[in-house]
Coordinates of C-alpha atoms in Angstrom, one line a residue:
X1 CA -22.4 -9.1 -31.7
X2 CA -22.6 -6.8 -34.9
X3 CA -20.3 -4.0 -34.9
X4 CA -20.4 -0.9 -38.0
X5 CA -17.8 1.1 -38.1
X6 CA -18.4 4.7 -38.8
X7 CA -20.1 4.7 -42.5
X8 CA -19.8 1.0 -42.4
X9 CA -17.2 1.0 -45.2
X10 CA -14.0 -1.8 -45.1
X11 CA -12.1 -1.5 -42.0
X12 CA -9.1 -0.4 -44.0
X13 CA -10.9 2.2 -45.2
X14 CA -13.0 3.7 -42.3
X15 CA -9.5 3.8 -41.0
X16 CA -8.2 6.1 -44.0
X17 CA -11.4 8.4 -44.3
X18 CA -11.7 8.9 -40.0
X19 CA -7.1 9.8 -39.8
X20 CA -8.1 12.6 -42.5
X21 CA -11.7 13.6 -42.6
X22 CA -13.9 12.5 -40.0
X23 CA -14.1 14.5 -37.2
X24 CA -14.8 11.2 -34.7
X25 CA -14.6 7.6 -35.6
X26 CA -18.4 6.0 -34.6
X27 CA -18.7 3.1 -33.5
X28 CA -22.3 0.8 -33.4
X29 CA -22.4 -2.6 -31.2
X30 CA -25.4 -3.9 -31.3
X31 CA -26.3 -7.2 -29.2
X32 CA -27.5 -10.0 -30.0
X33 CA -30.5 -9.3 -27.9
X34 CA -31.1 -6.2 -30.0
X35 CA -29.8 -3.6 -27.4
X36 CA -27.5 -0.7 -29.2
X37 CA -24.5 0.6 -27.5
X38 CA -22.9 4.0 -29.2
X39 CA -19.5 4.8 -28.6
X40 CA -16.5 7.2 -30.4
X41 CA -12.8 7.6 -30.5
X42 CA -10.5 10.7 -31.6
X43 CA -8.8 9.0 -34.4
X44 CA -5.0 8.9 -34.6
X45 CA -4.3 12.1 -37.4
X46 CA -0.8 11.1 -37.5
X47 CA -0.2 7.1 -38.3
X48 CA -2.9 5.5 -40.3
X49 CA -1.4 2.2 -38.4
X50 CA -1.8 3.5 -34.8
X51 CA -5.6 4.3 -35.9
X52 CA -6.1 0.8 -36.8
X53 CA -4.8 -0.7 -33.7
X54 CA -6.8 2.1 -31.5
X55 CA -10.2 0.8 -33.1
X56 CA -9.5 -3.3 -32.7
X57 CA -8.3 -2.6 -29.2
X58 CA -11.4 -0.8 -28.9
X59 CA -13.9 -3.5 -30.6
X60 CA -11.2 -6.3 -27.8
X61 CA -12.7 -4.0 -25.2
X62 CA -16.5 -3.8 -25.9
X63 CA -16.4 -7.6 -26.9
X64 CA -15.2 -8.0 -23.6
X65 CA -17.1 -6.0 -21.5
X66 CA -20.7 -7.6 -23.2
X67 CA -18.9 -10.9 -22.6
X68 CA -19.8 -12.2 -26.3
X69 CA -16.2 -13.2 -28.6
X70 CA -18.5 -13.9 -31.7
X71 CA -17.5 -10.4 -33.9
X72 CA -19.6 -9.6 -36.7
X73 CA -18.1 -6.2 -38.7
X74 CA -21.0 -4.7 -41.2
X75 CA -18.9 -3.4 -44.2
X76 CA -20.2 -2.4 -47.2
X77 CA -17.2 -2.6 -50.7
X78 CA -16.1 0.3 -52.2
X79 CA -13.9 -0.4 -55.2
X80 CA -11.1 2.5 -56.1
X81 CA -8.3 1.2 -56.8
X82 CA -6.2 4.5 -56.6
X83 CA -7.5 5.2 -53.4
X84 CA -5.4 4.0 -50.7
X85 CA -2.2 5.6 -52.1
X86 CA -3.6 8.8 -52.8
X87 CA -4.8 8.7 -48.6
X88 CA -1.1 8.1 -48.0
X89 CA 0.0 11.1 -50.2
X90 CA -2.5 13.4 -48.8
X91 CA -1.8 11.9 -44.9
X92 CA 1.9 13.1 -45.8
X93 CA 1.2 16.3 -46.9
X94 CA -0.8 17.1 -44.2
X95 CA 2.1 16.0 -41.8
X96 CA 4.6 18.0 -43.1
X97 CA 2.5 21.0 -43.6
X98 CA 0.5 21.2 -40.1
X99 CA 3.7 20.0 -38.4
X100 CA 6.3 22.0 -39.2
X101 CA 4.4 25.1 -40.4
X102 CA 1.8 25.7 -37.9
X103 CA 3.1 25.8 -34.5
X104 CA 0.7 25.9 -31.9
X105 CA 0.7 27.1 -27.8
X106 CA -1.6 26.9 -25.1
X107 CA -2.8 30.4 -23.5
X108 CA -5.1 31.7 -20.8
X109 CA -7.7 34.2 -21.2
X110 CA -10.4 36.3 -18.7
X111 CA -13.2 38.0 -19.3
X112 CA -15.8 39.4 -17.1
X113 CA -19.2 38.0 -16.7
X114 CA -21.4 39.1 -19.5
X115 CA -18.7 40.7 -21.9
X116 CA -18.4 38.8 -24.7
X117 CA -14.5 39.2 -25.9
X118 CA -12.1 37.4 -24.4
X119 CA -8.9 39.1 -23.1
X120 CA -5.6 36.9 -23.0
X121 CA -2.6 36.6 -20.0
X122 CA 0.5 37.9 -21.1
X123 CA 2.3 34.7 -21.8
X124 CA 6.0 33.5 -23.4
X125 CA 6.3 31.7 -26.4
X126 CA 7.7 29.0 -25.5
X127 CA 6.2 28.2 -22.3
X128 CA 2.8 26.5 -21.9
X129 CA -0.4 27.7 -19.7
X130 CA -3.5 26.1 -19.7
X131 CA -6.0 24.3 -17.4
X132 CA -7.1 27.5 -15.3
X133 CA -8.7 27.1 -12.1
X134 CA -9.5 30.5 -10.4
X135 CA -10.2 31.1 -6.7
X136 CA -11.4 34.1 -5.2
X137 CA -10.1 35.4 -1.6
X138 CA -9.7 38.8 0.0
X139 CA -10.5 41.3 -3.0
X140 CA -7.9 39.2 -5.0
X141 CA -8.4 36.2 -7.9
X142 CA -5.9 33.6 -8.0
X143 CA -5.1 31.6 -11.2
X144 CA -3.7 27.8 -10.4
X145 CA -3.0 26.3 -13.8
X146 CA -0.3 24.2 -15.2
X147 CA 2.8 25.6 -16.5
X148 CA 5.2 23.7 -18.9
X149 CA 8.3 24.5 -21.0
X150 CA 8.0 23.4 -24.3
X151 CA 11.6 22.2 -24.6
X152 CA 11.2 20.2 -21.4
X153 CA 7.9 19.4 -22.0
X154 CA 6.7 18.2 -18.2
X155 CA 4.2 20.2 -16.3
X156 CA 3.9 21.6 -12.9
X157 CA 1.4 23.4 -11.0
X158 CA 1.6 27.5 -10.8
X159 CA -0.4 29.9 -8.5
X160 CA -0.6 33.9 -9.7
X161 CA -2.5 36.6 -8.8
X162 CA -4.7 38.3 -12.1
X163 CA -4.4 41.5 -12.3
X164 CA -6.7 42.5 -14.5
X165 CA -5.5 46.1 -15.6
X166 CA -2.5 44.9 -17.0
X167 CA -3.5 41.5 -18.5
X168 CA -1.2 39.1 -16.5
X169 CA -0.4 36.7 -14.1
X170 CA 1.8 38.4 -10.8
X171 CA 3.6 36.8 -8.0
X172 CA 3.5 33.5 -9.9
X173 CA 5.3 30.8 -8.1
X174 CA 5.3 26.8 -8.4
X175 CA 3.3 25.1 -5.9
X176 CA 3.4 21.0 -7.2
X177 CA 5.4 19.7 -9.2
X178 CA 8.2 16.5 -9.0
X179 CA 9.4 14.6 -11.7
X180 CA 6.7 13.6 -13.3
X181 CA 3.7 15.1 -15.1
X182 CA 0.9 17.6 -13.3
X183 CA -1.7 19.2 -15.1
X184 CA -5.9 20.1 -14.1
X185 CA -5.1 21.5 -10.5
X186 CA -9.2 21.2 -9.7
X187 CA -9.4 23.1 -6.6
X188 CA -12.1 22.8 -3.8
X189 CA -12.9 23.7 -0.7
X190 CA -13.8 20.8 1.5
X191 CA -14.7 21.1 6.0
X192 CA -13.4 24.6 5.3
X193 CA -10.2 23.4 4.1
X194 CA -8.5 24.1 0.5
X195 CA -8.0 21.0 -1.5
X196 CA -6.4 20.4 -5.1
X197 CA -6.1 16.7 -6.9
X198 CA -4.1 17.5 -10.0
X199 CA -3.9 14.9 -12.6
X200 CA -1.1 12.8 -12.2
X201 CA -1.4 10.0 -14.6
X202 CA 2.3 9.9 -15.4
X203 CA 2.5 8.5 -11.4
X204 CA -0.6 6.2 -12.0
X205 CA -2.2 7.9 -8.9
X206 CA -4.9 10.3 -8.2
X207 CA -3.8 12.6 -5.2
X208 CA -4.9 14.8 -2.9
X209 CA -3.2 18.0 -2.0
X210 CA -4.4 20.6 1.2
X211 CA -3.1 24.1 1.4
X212 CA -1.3 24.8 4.6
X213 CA -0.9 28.2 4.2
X214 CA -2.3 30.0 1.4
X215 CA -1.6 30.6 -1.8
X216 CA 2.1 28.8 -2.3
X217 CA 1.9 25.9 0.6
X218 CA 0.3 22.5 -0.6
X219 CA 0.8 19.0 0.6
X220 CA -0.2 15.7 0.1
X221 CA -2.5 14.1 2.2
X222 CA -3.3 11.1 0.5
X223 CA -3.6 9.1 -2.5
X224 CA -7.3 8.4 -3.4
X225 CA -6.8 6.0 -6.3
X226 CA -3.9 4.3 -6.5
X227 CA -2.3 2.4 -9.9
X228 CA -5.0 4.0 -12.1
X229 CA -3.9 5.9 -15.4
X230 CA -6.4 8.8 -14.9
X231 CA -6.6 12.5 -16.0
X232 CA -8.9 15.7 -15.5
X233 CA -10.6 14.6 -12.1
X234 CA -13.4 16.9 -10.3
X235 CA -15.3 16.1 -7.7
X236 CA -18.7 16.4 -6.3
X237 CA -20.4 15.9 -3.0
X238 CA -23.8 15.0 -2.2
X239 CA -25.7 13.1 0.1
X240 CA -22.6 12.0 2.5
X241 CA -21.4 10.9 -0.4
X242 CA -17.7 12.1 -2.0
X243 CA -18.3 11.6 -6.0
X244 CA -15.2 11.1 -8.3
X245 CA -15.3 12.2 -12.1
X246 CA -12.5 10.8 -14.1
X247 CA -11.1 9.7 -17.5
X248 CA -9.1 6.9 -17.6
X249 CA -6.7 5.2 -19.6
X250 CA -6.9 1.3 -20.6
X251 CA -6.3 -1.0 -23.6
X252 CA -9.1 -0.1 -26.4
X253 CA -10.0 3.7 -24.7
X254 CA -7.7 6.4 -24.3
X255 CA -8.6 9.2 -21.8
X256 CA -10.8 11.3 -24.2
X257 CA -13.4 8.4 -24.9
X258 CA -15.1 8.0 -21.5
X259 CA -16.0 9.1 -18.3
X260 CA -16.2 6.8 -15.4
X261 CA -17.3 7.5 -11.7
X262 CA -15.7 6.5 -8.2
X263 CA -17.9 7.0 -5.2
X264 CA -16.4 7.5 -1.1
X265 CA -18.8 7.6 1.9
X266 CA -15.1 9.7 3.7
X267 CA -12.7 12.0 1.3
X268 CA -10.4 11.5 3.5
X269 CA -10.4 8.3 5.0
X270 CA -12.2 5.5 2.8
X271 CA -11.7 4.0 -0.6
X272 CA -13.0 5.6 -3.8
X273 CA -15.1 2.2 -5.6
X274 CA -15.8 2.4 -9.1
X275 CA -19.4 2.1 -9.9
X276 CA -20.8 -0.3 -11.3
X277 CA -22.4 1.7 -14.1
X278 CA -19.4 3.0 -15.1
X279 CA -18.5 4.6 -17.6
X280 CA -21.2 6.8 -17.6
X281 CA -20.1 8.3 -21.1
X282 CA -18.4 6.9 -24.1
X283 CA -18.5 9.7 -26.8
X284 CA -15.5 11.3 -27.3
X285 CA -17.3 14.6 -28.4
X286 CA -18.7 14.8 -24.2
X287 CA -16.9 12.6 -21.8
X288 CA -13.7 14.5 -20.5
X289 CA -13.8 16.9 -17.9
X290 CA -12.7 20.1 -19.0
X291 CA -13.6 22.5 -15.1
X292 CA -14.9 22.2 -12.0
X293 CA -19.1 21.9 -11.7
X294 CA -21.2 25.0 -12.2
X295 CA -24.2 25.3 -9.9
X296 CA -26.5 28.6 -11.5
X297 CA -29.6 28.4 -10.3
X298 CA -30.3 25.1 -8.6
X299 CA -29.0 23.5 -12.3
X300 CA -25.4 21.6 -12.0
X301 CA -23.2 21.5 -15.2
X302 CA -20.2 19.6 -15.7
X303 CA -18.1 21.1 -18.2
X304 CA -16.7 18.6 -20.7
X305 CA -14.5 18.6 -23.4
X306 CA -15.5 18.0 -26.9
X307 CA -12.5 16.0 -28.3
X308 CA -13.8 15.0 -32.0
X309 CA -11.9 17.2 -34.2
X310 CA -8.8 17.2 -32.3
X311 CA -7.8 17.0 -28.9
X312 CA -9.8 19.1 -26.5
X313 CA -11.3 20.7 -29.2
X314 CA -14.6 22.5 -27.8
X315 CA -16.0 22.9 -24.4
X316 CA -19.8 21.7 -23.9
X317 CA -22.4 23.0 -20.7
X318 CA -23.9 19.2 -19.8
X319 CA -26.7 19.2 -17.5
X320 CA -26.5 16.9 -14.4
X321 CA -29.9 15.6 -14.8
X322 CA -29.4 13.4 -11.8
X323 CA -25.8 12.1 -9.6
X324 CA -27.4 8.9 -8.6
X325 CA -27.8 6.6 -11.5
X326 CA -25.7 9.6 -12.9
X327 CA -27.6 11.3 -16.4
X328 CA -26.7 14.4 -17.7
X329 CA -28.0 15.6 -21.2
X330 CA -26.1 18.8 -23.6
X331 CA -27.0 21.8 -22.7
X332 CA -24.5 24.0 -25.6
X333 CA -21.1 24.4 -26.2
X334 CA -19.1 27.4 -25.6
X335 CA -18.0 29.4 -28.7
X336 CA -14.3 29.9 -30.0
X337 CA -12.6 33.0 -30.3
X338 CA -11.7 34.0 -33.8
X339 CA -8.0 33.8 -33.3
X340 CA -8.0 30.1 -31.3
X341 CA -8.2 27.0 -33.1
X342 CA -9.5 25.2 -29.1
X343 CA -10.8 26.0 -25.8
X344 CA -10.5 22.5 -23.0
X345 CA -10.4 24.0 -19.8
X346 CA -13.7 26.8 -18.7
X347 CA -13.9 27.7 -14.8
X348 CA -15.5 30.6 -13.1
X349 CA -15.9 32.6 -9.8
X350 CA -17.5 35.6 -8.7
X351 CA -18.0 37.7 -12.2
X352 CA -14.6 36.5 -14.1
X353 CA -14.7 33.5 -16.3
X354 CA -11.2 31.7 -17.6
X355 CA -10.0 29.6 -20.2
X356 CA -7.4 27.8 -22.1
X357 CA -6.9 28.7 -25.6
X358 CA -4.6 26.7 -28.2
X359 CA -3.4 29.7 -31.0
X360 CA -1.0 29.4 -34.0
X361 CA 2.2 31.0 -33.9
X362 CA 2.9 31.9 -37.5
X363 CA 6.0 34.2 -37.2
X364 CA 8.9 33.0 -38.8
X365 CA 10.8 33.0 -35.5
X366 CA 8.2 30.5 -34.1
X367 CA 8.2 28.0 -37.0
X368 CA 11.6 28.3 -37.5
X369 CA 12.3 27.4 -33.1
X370 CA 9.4 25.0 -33.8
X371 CA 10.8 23.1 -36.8
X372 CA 14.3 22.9 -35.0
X373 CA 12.5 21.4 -32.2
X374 CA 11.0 18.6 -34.4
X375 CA 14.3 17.6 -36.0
X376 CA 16.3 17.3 -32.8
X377 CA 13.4 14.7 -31.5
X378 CA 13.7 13.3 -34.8
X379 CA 17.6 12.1 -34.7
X380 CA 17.2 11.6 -30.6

């Protein structure tokens, strides 16, 4: 098996040139039979070390999935003999200044149907929202999304009613949380019942929650994957059949690289098995969910994040082309507002559309909270 790694430079430097410039790390695996596999991974920005370990892992994993230990790394020299240093300099530079003097925050924002700006929920500076899921009831649309406070930094599912006149979240309350991780409250209805699976990874599960009475009253009904490290799952059905869309976490692929697929002939009471095809994507820039599916006009799109540039980074339209034998193909990607530096979460209902927004807080009292932040983790 051959294997080039991005521009097919030395492995020490692809993994210089992808921690600083690249906006993906490509990998090539071609077969000894001739047949090409393409596949990508978000490379580490912050340890030039960790990068290195996140592409062998990730050349262990393909070499073990096509089941052939004979590696043969294309590399082309390049001969510079100032250049690894002057990587580390700028690596450091770039540290220091992004981390302490560009504080960042997740927001929400609405917007009606066909406007084009994007209006954003009042929010606190130090406390997280992002992943909206909006559900229309009764004249009223309800925001679930997860909530976190930076300085404890573990999140927990919220429900609030939008009022749009004032630009905010009302009646919030918390709905899931426990003492580990929520996030990506994708909510459904299913047998005219109100569902949410929230990603969970922390608990190595993927659960189901039903609403017992509406909006604040959830409970779990069952786990429908158990000792999986999994985030951002959505679900489709079709056919009698329960699909399962999910990103998950192993040695050589963290959760933005793929996108594998569980199938159940029962939500409720059979097994989710993986199939056999999975995963279905492996490009970093496509595979993560970022919503719930959009059916306009007998077309289905899952909304996925683009994770090349940084984490959830972009959000791309992909056309389901078919679920069986599961194709889909990029239909475009949504546009960033001026003031956001990424978008990874898009749902709609009715005539409002919502999304998550990262923005930079450059007060003085924000990098200032922020920077005392990173030296009290630092002497932890």
């Amino acid at each position: 098996m051959k294997v080039k790694i991005g521009k097919g430079y030395s492995i020490k430097t692809e993994i210089f040139l992808s921690s600083l410039f690249y906006n993906k790390l490509e990998i090539k695996f071609t077969e000894k039979n001739g047949n090409v596999i393409n596949t990508s991974l978000l490379p580490d920005r912050v340890s030039f070390k960790k990068n290195e370990k996140a592409l062998m892992d990730k050349i262990s994993l393909f070499s073990q999935r096509l089941n052939d230990s004979e590696v043969l790394i294309e590399n082309k020299n390049r001969k510079f003999i100032f250049e690894y240093p002057i990587y580390f300099c700028i690596l450091l530079v770039k540290l220091f200044v992004v981390k302490f003097f560009m504080p960042n925050q997740w927001v929400m924002a609405y917007r009606k149907i066909g406007e084009t700006k994007w209006k954003f929920i009042k929010y606190n500076k130090n406390e997280l929202m992002a992943d909206p899921f909006i559900y229309y009831k009764e004249d009223k649309y309800y925001v679930f999304y997860e909530a976190l406070n930076y300085d404890v930094n573990r999140g927990y599912i919220n429900v609030g009613v939008l009022d749009q006149n004032n630009g905010l979240l009302k009646d919030i309350k918390t709905i899931i949380s426990d003492d580990y991780h929520f996030s990506f409250p994708f909510i459904f209805e299913y047998e005219d019942d109100l569902y949410i699976v929230p990603e969970s990874s922390e608990n190595r599960t993927i659960d189901l929650y039903k609403c017992v009475d509406f909006p604040y009253g959830w409970k779990k009904v069952r786990t429908l994957i158990n000792k999986i490290s999994a985030v951002d799952t959505i679900l489709h059905f079709e056919n009698n059949q329960c699909y399962l869309f999910t990103s998950e976490k192993v040695d050589g692929c963290t959760y933005n690289d793929e996108l594998s697929i569980y199938t159940s002939n029962d939500l409720l009471n059979d097994d989710f098995l993986r199939v056999e095809e999975s995963p279905v994507v492996t490009d970093v820039a496509l595979a993560r969910n970022a919503g719930a599916f959009i059916h306009d006009k007998n077309k289905y799109y899952r909304v996925s994040q683009d994770c090349s540039r940084r984490y959830g980074f972009k959000v791309n339209m992909m056309r389901v082309n078919s679920f069986n034998n599961y194709k889909e193909s990029l239909e475009y990607k949504l546009d960033l507002p001026k003031n956001a530096i990424a978008m990874h979460t898009y749902n709609k209902v009715k005539d409002i559309e919502i999304v998550d927004l990262k923005i930079l807080l450059l007060d003085c009292k924000s990098i200032y909270k922020n920077a005392l932040r990173i030296i009290k983790r630092l002497f932890k």
